[in-house]
Each structure stands twice: as structure tokens, then as C-alpha cells.
Amino acid sequence: MKQIKTLILVFSLWTAVGMLSKVLFLLFYHSLIPSLGAGDCLAVVWHGLLLDVAIAGYLSILPGLMLAISAWYAGAALQWLWRGYFALTAFVASLAYVSNLGLYAYWGFPLDGTPLLYIKTSPSAALASMAVWQLLLMPLIIIGVAVGIYKVMPRLPQRAKRGRIATGVALVLLSATMIIPIRGGFGTGTNHTGSVYFSPDIRLNHAAVNPIFCFVESVTHQEDIATRYRFMDGKEADAIFSAMTCTRLRPDAVRKDYNVVLICLESFSKYIMTEAGHVSGVTPNLDRYSREGIYFPNIYASSFRTDRGLVSVLSGLPAQPTMSVMDIPRISTSLPSIARTLVGDGYATHFYYGGDTNFSNMKSYIVGTGFQNVTAQYEFSPKLSTGKWGVADGPVYDRMLADIKEARQPFFKAFMTSSSHEPFDVPSYHKLDSPELNAFAYADHCLGVFVEQLKTLPCWKNTLVVIVPDHLGAYPAQADNYQRWRYELPLVLLGGMITQPREVATVGSQTDIAATVLAMLGRGHGDFLYSKDLLDPAAPHFAFFSVPDAMGMVEGDAFIYYDNTSKSIVTAEGTTPEALLPKAKAYLQKLYDDLGAR
């Protein structure tokens, strides 16, 4: 029993160390958060607990196994290993917590892999911001804190006198269960730095982050961004890229405080619409709305996953071939976004998702870029979580509609749907034999019910509804990624703001939605470097997309797909498609220049 109690104590003490670090952080930086109150402090500790117990889980696995051994043997060798382990982990923890406390004033984000990059490239620059007294005092503080942590950790108990087999088995099982706090529970999403983000004030979110977790996540996801995809001289890339951007506001733009409802349809594509001619009867509502509003038939996906596509839609950022900025909160929360722009003009912002917003660090991006409220899976009754990805589309639409009826105007509400995601398990809806197409039909049905109910509300006449998929389609299965049709998406603009239905044949991508919507509202979009107003005839119109280490571009009737690994053109169609290759290369190179500088 002593061994089991010792493991529980170890886990509890590591958790307490993480919680205490947050209290010290808030005390140290209270001047940066003028409105800081007791409620905020409690919220920081409470939300941050998720990552504190994750780190406690990591740091308790090896002690658990050593304790299992100690049921039979607790000799000098094991005693030495026990003490050495806690001396090392106490020092590492102290280094992380103290460094986070010291560096935050200079960098403004939690400890991540950046110090390693600076130390590797310029050790003097890494220390340049610190005064001499800080350089002398910091090591002493780190050592002092490490000694304190080491002293509070329990000693290895003596060998068990009885019940050794039961004790050993129990400890192995307990050590194995540490995976639960490590991954953050049993949901589809696992722990990320953004899992603890809860406040529109990014500094409170930073206070809630466990710096050990943030550092490890950053290092394991890190790539030397600014050195990737060097296709040409910087000046040549600048010249090509400058001709591909247009951040001006159309001269005829008039400021309008219309409400905006953005609906991102999981895994939809033009392929399943009736107009494509492959299947019929799957999307009757989307088909109808494409005739009722402004329809863009030549829009292309930015990438293949929600974490890439959602950032493209909301922030106008092109997807990257080998990384996802949503997984790097320091970068993702620095991006412009529709929400951030509109909240600055007094809009109330709200994001809805039936699944787990911890998935792919979605929450840190959503909260960090301007959404004041987030409604996700655990805000609903557990009875409504009927599928692998959480709450089906119907109940989430119902919640959003109820909120709209009570909402302060103007508002911006965004909904990332999930029912048309594999494994395509939708509740009590059996229209089509194919599970995939039936799931799309269900999602389309829910969309139709919502829009028709929204039309009956007084706010409809002052509302713009934007409907677009989140990334390239999930049907048919095992589709050919090298074909142009694979990336074709519908983009529909509805609402009382649209007085004349029409079709706009302009070529564009998900990245252009931000500039187009903001321009329709009479807002500037100068911060959205890659986003172009689809209704501005003076803007260059093309679509760029990327998938793992490959990229493509569409301009007019020309299409090119280029593999970065083999350094070869895989697909080329239309008039002079080869002319698109230097544009695509310059575009990707400048994108990584931008991300590397953030």
C-alpha cells in the first residue's frame, strides 16, 4: 500500500507544482492585466489544470514502474535511480517554470522551442535582452526552485512485506492509466497548448499554459520554417508575389453593419452537388441556395484538413504543405481574422462546433483570433453526443438559432459542422443507401432547416450568410488528388444583404473569403495579405492549394500540380500551365518567409 500511496502523492505534487507556477505568474505579471480579479485567477488555475495533470502524468509513469519494482527490491541501486530521476526532473521543471516567468516579459508568449532556435543560431542574441544581474540571479533561482521541488518529493518506500504481486500489478496498471490525463480524457481530441485557452484576453490564456507542455509540444512540432521552400532569389520572389496580391478596398465599398453567419460544411465539395452530374438528390438545399444567392462555381480548397481549411477561411492564410499553423498557437493567434476585425468594430462573435475544440489546437486559434464565445461538444447534454465526433449538426444549428434570436446585433457567428465527417454516423436519418452520401444528405438537410428558420427572423434582412466547405471533399473515397475537380468547392452568399441572385465565375479559393466578406461590409482588409476580394475586378484572381509536400495553382483555364519532393510537375492542364509554376513557387516561398518571421 505504501507504494500506491507514494505514486498518488507523486502525481499530486507534480500537479500542485504546475498550479503554483500559475499563481506566481499572475503575481509577477499582474500589471499586464489591469482588470485581473479573483475570478480570473481561479479561472486560470482551473483551466490550466488540464495541462498540469498531463505533465504530472508524464512525470509519474517512471516512478510508478520503479515503485512496482520496489515491492520486491528497494536496494541501493533503485534508491539511487529514484533520487537521480527526481533530481533531473526537478531541475528540468524548475528551468521551464522559471524561464517562462523570466522570458514572458520579453517575448509575450509562453515558453516554447524558440530559445533552442536562438541558442542554436545566436547564443549572444538569446541572452541580449537580459541584464547582468538577471543573468547572475537566474541560475541561482533555478537551482533554488529545483532543490525545493526535489525536497518535497517523497522518498522510495521500503520493500513490501506482503501482497507484492497485487501491489506490483496495481502499480503497473496505475502507471498505464496515466495516458488518460496525458491525452486529456477519452475524447477524439488530445491535449494541446490551446486546450486551456478560455479568455478573449490572450495573456490570461498564456498564464493558464503549462510551460513544460508548451515547450515539448513546440519542439516536437517544430520545423525551421524560414528556411523551407527556397525556390529562388528573394528579390525575384518579391517581384512575382507583389503582382499576386491586392489588399485595397474597392472604391465603391460602403460600410454596412450587417450580421454575418459563416457555415463551414465538413468535407463537402462541388462533386456531390447536382450541377456536377456525378450524383443527384444529395444536396437539394445547397443546390437551391446556389440559385438564390451569389454563387461562385470556381472556388478551390486550400488544403485537405479542417485545421488548414478553417484558418484559410477565417484568416485568409494559405495552407502549408508540411505543417499546420493551428498547431502552433504562437503563430496562429498572431494572424488576422474576420472575427478579430469585426470584434474591433463592436460585433459580438461566437464560434460553434459539435466536437472537441481541443482537436488540432482549434480552441487556441479560435479564442486567440477574436471569438468571444465558443460553444462546443461539452456545452451540450451528453445524450446529444451521438457520434464519434460529438454532437450532430442538427442540435448545434438549434443552439445557434436560439442564440441568434437573443443576440445583440451586429453579430458574427461561425459554425464548423461535423456530421459529414467519417465514419459518417448520423442520427436517425436514412435517406440514401451509401453511408457517406447519407451523411452529406443529413448535413444538407440540417443546413436547409436552419436557413429556412433564419429567414423567418427579423434579423434576416440585415444578415449575410456565407456557406463554404472546410476543405476538399471526402467523396468519392480514394479520390485522385492530382485532378483539378478534387479541389473544386461551392461558395454561396445568402441573406437579406443579397438583393440580386447571380453567378460569379471568378477563380478564387477559401483564402479569398475574408477579403470578400469584409469588403462587402465596407471594412478594409489590408492585414489579409493573401486574401483577395472576389468581387473586385482589379484584383488578380487565382487559387493556390497545398497538400503534404505538394502544391497546385489554378488561373483561368490553366491548372498545375507540383510535387515538392520529386521536384516535378504531376498534372498540367489548360493554356500554358507551366507559367503557373514560378508563381506557385514564389507564393509558397513568401508564405514561409511570413510564417518564419512571426
Coordinates of C-alpha atoms in Angstrom, one line a residue:
M1 CA 0.0 0.0 0.0
K2 CA 2.9 2.4 0.7
Q3 CA 4.0 2.1 -2.9
I4 CA 0.5 3.0 -4.2
K5 CA 0.2 5.9 -1.8
T6 CA 3.6 7.2 -2.9
L7 CA 2.6 7.2 -6.6
I8 CA -0.6 9.1 -5.9
L9 CA 1.5 11.6 -3.9
V10 CA 4.0 12.0 -6.7
F11 CA 1.2 12.7 -9.2
S12 CA -0.5 15.2 -6.8
L13 CA 2.8 17.0 -6.0
W14 CA 3.6 17.5 -9.7
T15 CA 0.1 18.8 -10.3
A16 CA 0.4 21.2 -7.4
V17 CA 3.8 22.5 -8.7
G18 CA 2.1 23.3 -12.0
M19 CA -0.8 25.1 -10.3
L20 CA 1.6 27.1 -8.1
S21 CA 3.5 28.2 -11.1
K22 CA 0.3 29.9 -12.4
V23 CA -0.3 31.7 -9.2
L24 CA 3.3 33.0 -9.3
F25 CA 2.9 34.0 -12.9
L26 CA -0.2 36.1 -12.1
L27 CA 1.5 37.7 -9.2
F28 CA 4.5 38.5 -11.3
Y29 CA 2.6 39.9 -14.2
H30 CA -0.5 41.3 -12.6
S31 CA 0.4 44.8 -14.0
L32 CA 0.0 43.5 -17.6
I33 CA -3.6 42.5 -16.8
P34 CA -5.2 45.7 -15.3
S35 CA -8.7 44.1 -15.0
L36 CA -7.3 41.0 -13.2
G37 CA -9.6 39.8 -10.4
A38 CA -10.0 36.8 -8.2
G39 CA -12.4 35.2 -10.6
D40 CA -9.8 35.4 -13.4
C41 CA -7.1 33.9 -11.1
L42 CA -9.3 31.0 -10.3
A43 CA -10.2 30.5 -14.0
V44 CA -6.5 30.5 -15.0
V45 CA -5.7 27.8 -12.4
W46 CA -8.9 25.8 -13.2
H47 CA -8.5 25.8 -17.0
G48 CA -4.7 25.3 -16.7
L49 CA -5.2 22.2 -14.6
L50 CA -5.8 20.2 -17.7
L51 CA -2.2 20.5 -18.8
D52 CA -0.8 20.4 -15.3
V53 CA -2.2 16.9 -14.8
A54 CA -1.0 16.0 -18.2
I55 CA 2.6 16.8 -17.2
A56 CA 2.0 15.1 -13.8
G57 CA 1.0 12.0 -15.8
Y58 CA 4.1 12.1 -17.9
L59 CA 6.4 12.6 -14.9
S60 CA 4.6 9.8 -12.8
I61 CA 5.0 6.9 -15.3
L62 CA 8.6 6.1 -14.5
P63 CA 8.2 6.5 -10.7
G64 CA 5.2 4.1 -11.0
L65 CA 7.3 1.4 -12.6
M66 CA 10.1 1.9 -10.1
L67 CA 7.6 1.6 -7.3
A68 CA 6.3 -1.6 -8.8
I69 CA 9.9 -3.0 -8.7
S70 CA 10.3 -1.8 -5.1
A71 CA 7.5 -4.1 -4.0
W72 CA 10.2 -6.8 -4.4
Y73 CA 13.5 -4.9 -4.3
A74 CA 14.3 -1.5 -2.8
G75 CA 18.1 -1.7 -2.6
A76 CA 20.7 0.9 -3.2
A77 CA 20.6 0.8 -7.0
L78 CA 16.9 1.5 -7.1
Q79 CA 17.3 4.2 -4.4
W80 CA 20.0 5.9 -6.5
L81 CA 17.8 5.7 -9.6
W82 CA 14.8 7.2 -7.7
R83 CA 16.8 10.1 -6.4
G84 CA 18.5 10.7 -9.7
Y85 CA 15.2 10.8 -11.5
F86 CA 13.7 13.4 -9.2
A87 CA 16.8 15.5 -9.2
L88 CA 16.8 15.6 -13.0
T89 CA 13.0 16.2 -13.4
A90 CA 13.1 18.8 -10.6
F91 CA 15.8 20.7 -12.4
V92 CA 14.0 20.5 -15.8
A93 CA 10.8 21.6 -14.3
S94 CA 12.4 24.5 -12.5
L95 CA 14.2 25.5 -15.7
A96 CA 10.9 25.6 -17.6
Y97 CA 8.8 27.4 -14.9
V98 CA 11.5 30.0 -14.0
S99 CA 12.4 30.6 -17.7
N100 CA 8.8 31.1 -18.6
L101 CA 8.5 33.6 -15.8
G102 CA 11.6 35.5 -16.9
L103 CA 11.2 35.4 -20.6
Y104 CA 7.5 36.2 -20.9
A105 CA 8.2 39.9 -20.3
Y106 CA 10.4 40.0 -23.4
W107 CA 8.6 37.7 -25.8
G108 CA 5.0 37.9 -24.8
F109 CA 4.2 34.2 -25.3
P110 CA 4.7 31.1 -23.2
L111 CA 7.9 29.1 -23.3
D112 CA 8.3 27.1 -26.5
G113 CA 11.1 25.9 -28.7
T114 CA 12.2 29.4 -29.6
P115 CA 15.0 29.5 -27.1
L116 CA 16.5 26.5 -28.7
L117 CA 16.4 28.2 -32.1
Y118 CA 18.2 31.3 -30.7
I119 CA 20.7 29.3 -28.8
K120 CA 21.5 27.3 -31.9
T121 CA 21.8 30.3 -34.2
S122 CA 23.0 33.1 -32.0
P123 CA 23.7 32.4 -28.3
S124 CA 24.5 36.0 -27.6
A125 CA 21.2 37.2 -29.1
A126 CA 19.4 34.7 -26.8
L127 CA 20.8 36.5 -23.8
A128 CA 20.8 40.0 -25.1
S129 CA 17.6 41.1 -23.6
M130 CA 18.6 40.2 -20.0
A131 CA 20.5 42.5 -17.7
V132 CA 23.7 41.3 -16.0
W133 CA 22.0 40.9 -12.6
Q134 CA 19.4 38.7 -14.2
L135 CA 22.0 36.5 -15.9
L136 CA 23.6 36.0 -12.5
L137 CA 20.4 35.6 -10.5
M138 CA 18.5 33.4 -12.8
P139 CA 20.7 30.3 -12.4
L140 CA 20.5 30.7 -8.6
I141 CA 16.7 30.9 -8.7
I142 CA 16.5 27.9 -11.0
I143 CA 18.7 25.8 -8.7
G144 CA 16.8 27.0 -5.6
V145 CA 13.5 26.1 -7.1
A146 CA 14.8 22.8 -8.3
V147 CA 16.1 22.0 -4.7
G148 CA 12.7 22.9 -3.3
I149 CA 10.8 20.6 -5.8
Y150 CA 13.2 17.8 -5.1
K151 CA 12.8 18.2 -1.3
V152 CA 9.0 17.9 -1.4
M153 CA 9.1 14.7 -3.5
P154 CA 8.6 11.5 -1.5
R155 CA 11.3 9.0 -0.8
L156 CA 11.2 5.5 -2.2
P157 CA 9.4 3.2 0.4
Q158 CA 10.9 0.0 1.7
R159 CA 10.1 -3.3 0.1
A160 CA 6.6 -4.5 0.6
K161 CA 6.2 -7.2 3.4
R162 CA 3.2 -8.8 1.9
G163 CA 0.9 -8.6 -1.2
R164 CA 3.8 -7.9 -3.5
I165 CA 2.2 -9.4 -6.6
A166 CA -1.1 -7.5 -6.1
T167 CA 0.9 -4.3 -5.4
G168 CA 3.1 -4.7 -8.4
V169 CA 0.2 -5.4 -10.8
A170 CA -1.8 -2.5 -9.4
L171 CA 1.2 -0.1 -9.9
V172 CA 1.7 -1.2 -13.4
L173 CA -2.0 -0.6 -14.2
L174 CA -1.9 2.8 -12.5
S175 CA 1.1 3.8 -14.5
A176 CA -0.7 2.7 -17.7
T177 CA -3.7 4.8 -16.8
M178 CA -1.5 7.9 -16.8
I179 CA -2.3 8.0 -20.5
I180 CA -5.7 9.4 -19.6
P181 CA -4.6 12.7 -18.1
I182 CA -1.7 12.9 -20.6
R183 CA -4.1 12.8 -23.6
G184 CA -6.8 14.8 -21.8
G185 CA -9.5 12.3 -21.3
F186 CA -11.3 9.9 -23.7
G187 CA -12.4 12.3 -26.4
T188 CA -11.3 12.4 -30.1
G189 CA -9.1 15.4 -29.4
T190 CA -5.9 15.1 -27.4
N191 CA -4.3 17.8 -25.2
H192 CA -2.7 20.8 -26.9
T193 CA -1.4 24.0 -25.6
G194 CA -4.7 25.6 -26.8
S195 CA -6.7 23.2 -24.7
V196 CA -6.5 25.6 -21.8
Y197 CA -7.4 28.8 -23.7
F198 CA -10.6 30.2 -22.3
S199 CA -10.4 34.0 -22.4
P200 CA -10.5 36.8 -25.1
D201 CA -7.5 38.2 -23.1
I202 CA -4.6 36.3 -24.6
R203 CA -2.5 37.0 -21.5
L204 CA -4.9 35.0 -19.3
N205 CA -4.6 32.1 -21.7
H206 CA -0.8 32.4 -21.6
A207 CA -1.0 32.3 -17.8
A208 CA -3.0 29.1 -17.9
V209 CA -0.5 27.3 -20.2
N210 CA 1.9 24.8 -18.6
P211 CA 5.3 25.9 -20.0
I212 CA 6.8 22.3 -19.9
F213 CA 3.9 21.1 -22.1
C214 CA 4.2 24.1 -24.4
F215 CA 7.9 23.6 -24.8
V216 CA 7.6 19.9 -25.6
E217 CA 4.7 20.4 -28.0
S218 CA 6.6 23.2 -29.8
V219 CA 9.8 21.2 -30.1
T220 CA 8.1 18.0 -31.4
H221 CA 6.1 20.1 -33.9
Q222 CA 8.9 22.4 -34.8
E223 CA 10.5 22.9 -38.2
D224 CA 12.8 25.6 -39.3
I225 CA 10.1 27.4 -41.1
A226 CA 12.0 30.3 -42.7
T227 CA 14.5 28.0 -44.4
R228 CA 11.9 25.8 -46.2
Y229 CA 11.0 26.1 -49.9
R230 CA 13.8 28.3 -51.1
F231 CA 13.0 28.2 -54.8
M232 CA 14.5 31.5 -56.0
D233 CA 16.3 34.7 -55.0
G234 CA 14.3 36.7 -52.5
K235 CA 14.0 39.7 -54.8
E236 CA 12.7 37.6 -57.6
A237 CA 10.1 36.1 -55.3
D238 CA 9.1 39.5 -54.0
A239 CA 8.5 40.8 -57.6
I240 CA 6.4 37.8 -58.5
F241 CA 4.5 37.8 -55.3
S242 CA 3.7 41.5 -55.3
A243 CA 1.8 41.1 -58.5
M244 CA -0.3 38.3 -56.9
T245 CA -1.7 40.4 -54.0
C246 CA -4.3 43.1 -53.8
T247 CA -5.3 44.4 -50.3
R248 CA -7.1 47.6 -51.5
L249 CA -10.7 48.3 -50.5
R250 CA -12.9 48.7 -53.6
P251 CA -13.8 52.4 -54.2
D252 CA -17.5 51.6 -54.3
A253 CA -17.4 49.8 -50.9
V254 CA -19.9 51.2 -48.4
R255 CA -19.8 50.5 -44.6
K256 CA -22.6 48.2 -43.6
D257 CA -23.1 46.7 -40.1
Y258 CA -24.7 43.5 -41.3
N259 CA -24.7 40.4 -39.3
V260 CA -22.6 37.6 -40.6
V261 CA -23.3 33.8 -40.3
L262 CA -20.5 31.6 -41.6
I263 CA -21.1 27.9 -42.1
C264 CA -18.2 25.6 -42.9
L265 CA -19.6 22.3 -44.2
E266 CA -17.3 19.4 -43.2
S267 CA -15.9 17.6 -46.2
F268 CA -18.4 18.9 -48.8
S269 CA -17.4 19.6 -52.4
K270 CA -18.9 20.5 -55.7
Y271 CA -18.6 16.8 -56.7
I272 CA -21.7 15.9 -54.7
M273 CA -23.8 18.8 -55.9
T274 CA -26.4 18.1 -58.7
E275 CA -24.7 20.5 -61.1
A276 CA -21.5 18.3 -61.1
G277 CA -23.5 15.5 -62.6
H278 CA -22.0 12.7 -60.6
V279 CA -24.8 12.1 -58.1
S280 CA -28.2 13.7 -57.5
G281 CA -30.5 14.3 -54.6
V282 CA -27.7 14.6 -52.1
T283 CA -27.6 18.4 -51.6
P284 CA -31.0 19.8 -52.6
N285 CA -30.7 22.7 -50.2
L286 CA -27.2 23.7 -51.2
D287 CA -28.3 23.4 -54.9
R288 CA -31.2 25.7 -54.2
Y289 CA -29.2 28.3 -52.3
S290 CA -26.7 28.4 -55.1
R291 CA -29.5 29.8 -57.2
E292 CA -31.0 32.1 -54.5
G293 CA -27.8 34.0 -53.6
I294 CA -24.4 34.8 -55.1
Y295 CA -22.8 31.6 -56.2
F296 CA -19.1 31.2 -57.0
P297 CA -18.6 28.0 -59.0
N298 CA -14.8 28.3 -59.5
I299 CA -13.6 28.3 -55.9
Y300 CA -10.9 25.8 -54.8
A301 CA -10.0 24.3 -51.5
S302 CA -6.8 25.5 -49.7
S303 CA -6.0 22.0 -48.4
F304 CA -7.2 18.6 -47.2
R305 CA -7.9 19.0 -43.4
T306 CA -10.0 21.2 -41.2
D307 CA -7.1 22.7 -39.3
R308 CA -5.7 24.1 -42.6
G309 CA -9.0 25.0 -44.2
L310 CA -10.6 26.8 -41.3
V311 CA -7.5 29.0 -40.9
S312 CA -7.7 29.8 -44.7
V313 CA -11.4 30.7 -44.4
L314 CA -11.2 32.8 -41.2
S315 CA -7.7 34.3 -41.6
G316 CA -7.1 34.3 -45.4
L317 CA -3.9 32.3 -44.9
P318 CA -2.9 29.7 -47.5
A319 CA -2.4 26.2 -46.2
Q320 CA 1.1 24.9 -45.9
P321 CA 2.4 21.5 -47.3
T322 CA 4.2 20.1 -44.2
M323 CA 2.8 22.0 -41.2
S324 CA -0.3 23.4 -39.7
V325 CA -0.2 26.8 -38.0
M326 CA -3.2 25.9 -35.9
D327 CA -0.8 23.5 -34.0
I328 CA 1.5 26.5 -33.2
P329 CA -0.5 28.9 -31.1
R330 CA 2.3 31.5 -31.1
I331 CA 1.8 31.8 -34.8
S332 CA -1.9 31.1 -35.2
T333 CA -3.0 33.7 -32.6
S334 CA -0.9 36.3 -34.4
L335 CA -2.9 36.0 -37.6
P336 CA -5.6 38.5 -38.7
S337 CA -9.1 37.1 -38.8
I338 CA -12.6 38.1 -39.7
A339 CA -13.6 37.8 -36.1
R340 CA -10.7 40.0 -34.9
T341 CA -11.6 42.7 -37.4
L342 CA -15.3 42.6 -36.6
V343 CA -15.0 42.5 -32.8
G344 CA -12.9 45.7 -33.1
D345 CA -16.0 47.3 -34.7
G346 CA -18.3 46.2 -31.9
Y347 CA -19.5 42.9 -33.3
A348 CA -20.4 40.1 -30.9
T349 CA -18.5 37.0 -32.0
H350 CA -19.4 33.3 -31.4
F351 CA -18.0 30.0 -32.7
Y352 CA -19.9 26.7 -32.7
Y353 CA -18.6 23.2 -33.1
G354 CA -20.3 19.9 -32.1
G355 CA -17.0 18.2 -31.5
D356 CA -14.0 18.7 -29.2
T357 CA -12.3 22.1 -29.8
N358 CA -9.1 20.6 -28.4
F359 CA -8.7 18.7 -31.6
S360 CA -5.7 20.1 -33.6
N361 CA -5.4 23.1 -31.2
M362 CA -8.6 24.6 -32.6
K363 CA -9.5 26.3 -29.4
S364 CA -6.4 28.4 -29.1
Y365 CA -6.8 29.6 -32.6
I366 CA -10.5 30.4 -32.3
V367 CA -10.2 32.2 -29.0
G368 CA -6.9 33.8 -29.8
T369 CA -8.2 35.4 -33.0
G370 CA -11.3 37.2 -31.8
F371 CA -14.1 34.8 -30.9
Q372 CA -15.5 36.0 -27.6
N373 CA -17.7 32.8 -27.1
V374 CA -17.2 29.2 -28.0
T375 CA -19.9 26.6 -27.9
A376 CA -18.6 23.0 -28.4
Q377 CA -19.4 19.4 -27.5
Y378 CA -19.2 19.6 -23.7
E379 CA -21.7 22.6 -23.7
F380 CA -24.4 20.1 -24.7
S381 CA -26.1 17.3 -22.9
P382 CA -24.1 14.1 -23.1
K383 CA -27.2 12.5 -24.6
L384 CA -26.6 14.6 -27.7
S385 CA -23.2 13.3 -28.4
T386 CA -24.4 10.6 -30.7
G387 CA -21.4 10.1 -33.0
K388 CA -17.7 9.8 -32.8
W389 CA -17.2 13.5 -33.5
G390 CA -19.7 14.6 -30.8
V391 CA -23.0 16.4 -31.3
A392 CA -24.7 16.1 -34.6
D393 CA -25.3 19.2 -36.8
G394 CA -29.0 19.5 -36.0
P395 CA -28.7 20.2 -32.3
V396 CA -25.9 22.7 -32.9
Y397 CA -27.9 24.6 -35.5
D398 CA -30.7 24.7 -33.0
R399 CA -28.4 26.2 -30.4
M400 CA -27.1 28.7 -32.8
L401 CA -30.6 29.7 -33.9
A402 CA -31.7 30.1 -30.3
D403 CA -28.7 32.3 -29.7
I404 CA -29.4 34.4 -32.8
K405 CA -32.9 35.2 -31.5
E406 CA -31.4 36.7 -28.4
A407 CA -28.2 38.1 -29.9
R408 CA -27.0 41.6 -29.7
Q409 CA -26.6 43.0 -33.2
P410 CA -24.4 43.2 -35.2
F411 CA -23.0 39.7 -34.7
F412 CA -20.7 37.3 -36.3
K413 CA -21.4 33.6 -35.8
A414 CA -19.4 30.8 -37.3
F415 CA -20.3 27.1 -37.3
M416 CA -17.9 24.3 -38.2
T417 CA -20.1 21.3 -38.9
S418 CA -19.0 17.7 -38.3
S419 CA -21.8 15.2 -39.2
S420 CA -20.4 14.6 -42.7
H421 CA -17.0 13.5 -41.3
E422 CA -16.0 9.9 -41.5
P423 CA -17.2 7.5 -40.1
F424 CA -20.4 9.2 -41.3
D425 CA -22.6 8.2 -38.4
V426 CA -25.6 10.4 -38.4
P427 CA -28.6 10.1 -36.0
S428 CA -31.9 8.7 -37.2
Y429 CA -31.6 9.8 -40.8
H430 CA -31.8 7.2 -43.6
K431 CA -32.3 8.8 -47.0
L432 CA -29.6 7.2 -49.1
D433 CA -28.0 3.7 -49.0
S434 CA -24.4 5.0 -49.1
P435 CA -23.3 5.9 -45.6
E436 CA -21.1 8.7 -47.0
L437 CA -23.8 10.2 -49.2
N438 CA -26.4 9.8 -46.5
A439 CA -24.3 11.8 -44.1
F440 CA -23.9 14.6 -46.6
A441 CA -27.7 14.5 -47.2
Y442 CA -28.2 14.8 -43.4
A443 CA -25.8 17.7 -43.2
D444 CA -27.6 19.4 -46.1
H445 CA -31.0 18.7 -44.5
C446 CA -29.9 20.4 -41.3
L447 CA -28.5 23.3 -43.3
G448 CA -31.8 23.7 -45.0
V449 CA -33.8 23.6 -41.8
F450 CA -31.6 26.2 -40.2
V451 CA -31.6 28.7 -43.2
E452 CA -35.4 28.4 -43.6
Q453 CA -35.9 29.2 -39.9
L454 CA -33.4 32.0 -40.1
K455 CA -35.3 33.6 -43.0
T456 CA -38.3 34.0 -40.7
L457 CA -36.4 36.1 -38.2
P458 CA -36.4 39.9 -38.3
C459 CA -32.6 39.9 -38.5
W460 CA -32.6 38.1 -41.8
K461 CA -32.9 41.3 -43.8
N462 CA -29.7 42.5 -42.1
T463 CA -27.7 39.3 -42.4
L464 CA -25.1 37.8 -44.7
V465 CA -24.9 34.0 -44.7
V466 CA -21.7 32.5 -46.1
I467 CA -21.7 28.8 -46.9
V468 CA -18.5 27.0 -47.9
P469 CA -16.8 23.6 -47.2
D470 CA -13.9 23.4 -44.9
H471 CA -11.5 21.6 -47.3
L472 CA -11.5 19.3 -50.3
G473 CA -14.3 16.7 -50.4
A474 CA -14.4 13.3 -48.7
Y475 CA -16.4 11.7 -51.6
P476 CA -15.7 9.6 -53.5
A477 CA -13.3 7.6 -51.3
Q478 CA -9.7 7.2 -52.5
A479 CA -10.2 10.1 -55.0
D480 CA -7.3 11.2 -57.2
N481 CA -5.6 14.1 -55.5
Y482 CA -3.9 15.1 -58.8
Q483 CA -7.1 16.1 -60.6
R484 CA -8.5 19.6 -60.7
W485 CA -12.0 18.6 -59.8
R486 CA -10.7 17.2 -56.5
Y487 CA -10.3 20.8 -55.2
E488 CA -13.5 22.4 -56.5
L489 CA -15.8 23.8 -53.8
P490 CA -19.0 25.7 -53.8
L491 CA -19.2 29.2 -52.2
V492 CA -22.6 30.6 -51.6
L493 CA -23.6 34.0 -50.2
L494 CA -27.2 34.4 -49.0
G495 CA -29.3 36.6 -46.8
G496 CA -31.1 39.9 -46.9
M497 CA -27.9 41.6 -47.9
I498 CA -28.1 39.8 -51.3
T499 CA -30.7 41.5 -53.3
Q500 CA -29.9 40.1 -56.8
P501 CA -29.1 36.4 -57.2
R502 CA -26.2 35.8 -59.7
E503 CA -23.3 33.6 -60.5
V504 CA -19.8 35.0 -60.3
A505 CA -17.3 32.9 -62.4
T506 CA -14.2 34.5 -60.8
V507 CA -11.5 31.9 -59.9
G508 CA -10.6 32.0 -56.2
S509 CA -10.0 30.0 -53.1
Q510 CA -11.0 29.8 -49.5
T511 CA -8.3 32.3 -48.7
D512 CA -10.3 35.0 -50.6
I513 CA -13.4 34.7 -48.4
A514 CA -12.1 37.0 -45.7
A515 CA -11.4 39.9 -48.0
T516 CA -14.6 39.4 -49.9
V517 CA -16.8 39.4 -46.8
L518 CA -15.0 42.3 -45.2
A519 CA -15.2 44.4 -48.4
M520 CA -19.0 43.7 -48.6
L521 CA -19.3 45.1 -45.1
G522 CA -17.2 48.1 -46.2
R523 CA -14.3 47.1 -44.0
G524 CA -10.7 47.3 -45.1
H525 CA -8.7 44.1 -45.4
G526 CA -5.2 45.4 -45.6
D527 CA -4.0 42.9 -43.0
F528 CA -5.1 39.9 -45.1
L529 CA -2.1 39.8 -47.4
Y530 CA -3.1 36.6 -49.3
S531 CA -6.9 37.3 -49.4
K532 CA -8.4 39.0 -52.5
D533 CA -11.8 40.4 -52.9
L534 CA -13.6 38.1 -55.4
L535 CA -15.9 41.0 -56.4
D536 CA -13.0 43.3 -57.2
P537 CA -12.3 43.1 -61.0
A538 CA -8.9 44.8 -60.4
A539 CA -7.6 42.1 -58.1
P540 CA -5.6 39.2 -59.5
H541 CA -7.7 36.1 -59.4
F542 CA -6.2 32.6 -58.9
A543 CA -6.3 29.7 -56.5
F544 CA -3.4 28.2 -54.6
F545 CA -3.6 25.0 -52.6
S546 CA -1.3 22.5 -50.9
V547 CA -1.3 19.0 -49.6
P548 CA 1.6 17.1 -47.9
D549 CA 4.7 18.4 -49.7
A550 CA 2.8 19.2 -52.9
M551 CA 1.1 22.3 -54.2
G552 CA -1.1 23.4 -57.0
M553 CA -2.4 26.5 -58.7
V554 CA -5.4 27.4 -60.9
E555 CA -5.6 30.6 -63.0
G556 CA -8.1 30.9 -65.8
D557 CA -8.3 27.6 -67.6
A558 CA -4.7 26.6 -66.5
F559 CA -4.1 24.1 -63.7
I560 CA -0.8 22.8 -62.4
Y561 CA 0.0 20.3 -59.7
Y562 CA 3.7 20.2 -58.5
D563 CA 5.3 17.7 -56.2
N564 CA 7.9 19.3 -54.0
T565 CA 9.6 16.0 -53.1
S566 CA 10.2 14.8 -56.6
K567 CA 10.5 18.4 -57.9
S568 CA 8.3 17.7 -60.8
I569 CA 5.0 18.7 -62.4
V570 CA 2.5 15.9 -61.9
T571 CA -0.5 17.4 -63.7
A572 CA -0.8 20.3 -66.1
E573 CA -3.9 21.4 -68.0
G574 CA -5.1 24.4 -70.0
T575 CA -3.3 27.1 -71.7
T576 CA 0.4 27.5 -70.8
P577 CA 0.1 25.8 -67.3
E578 CA 3.9 25.9 -66.9
A579 CA 3.7 29.6 -66.5
L580 CA 2.0 29.0 -63.2
L581 CA 5.0 27.2 -61.7
P582 CA 7.1 30.2 -60.8
K583 CA 4.1 31.9 -59.4
A584 CA 3.3 28.9 -57.2
K585 CA 6.9 28.7 -56.0
A586 CA 7.2 32.4 -55.2
Y587 CA 3.9 32.3 -53.4
L588 CA 4.9 29.3 -51.2
Q589 CA 8.3 30.8 -50.5
K590 CA 6.8 34.1 -49.4
L591 CA 4.3 32.3 -47.2
Y592 CA 7.1 30.6 -45.3
D593 CA 9.0 33.9 -45.1
D594 CA 6.0 35.4 -43.4
L595 CA 5.4 32.5 -41.0
G596 CA 9.1 32.2 -40.2
A597 CA 9.1 35.9 -39.1
R598 CA 6.1 35.6 -36.8

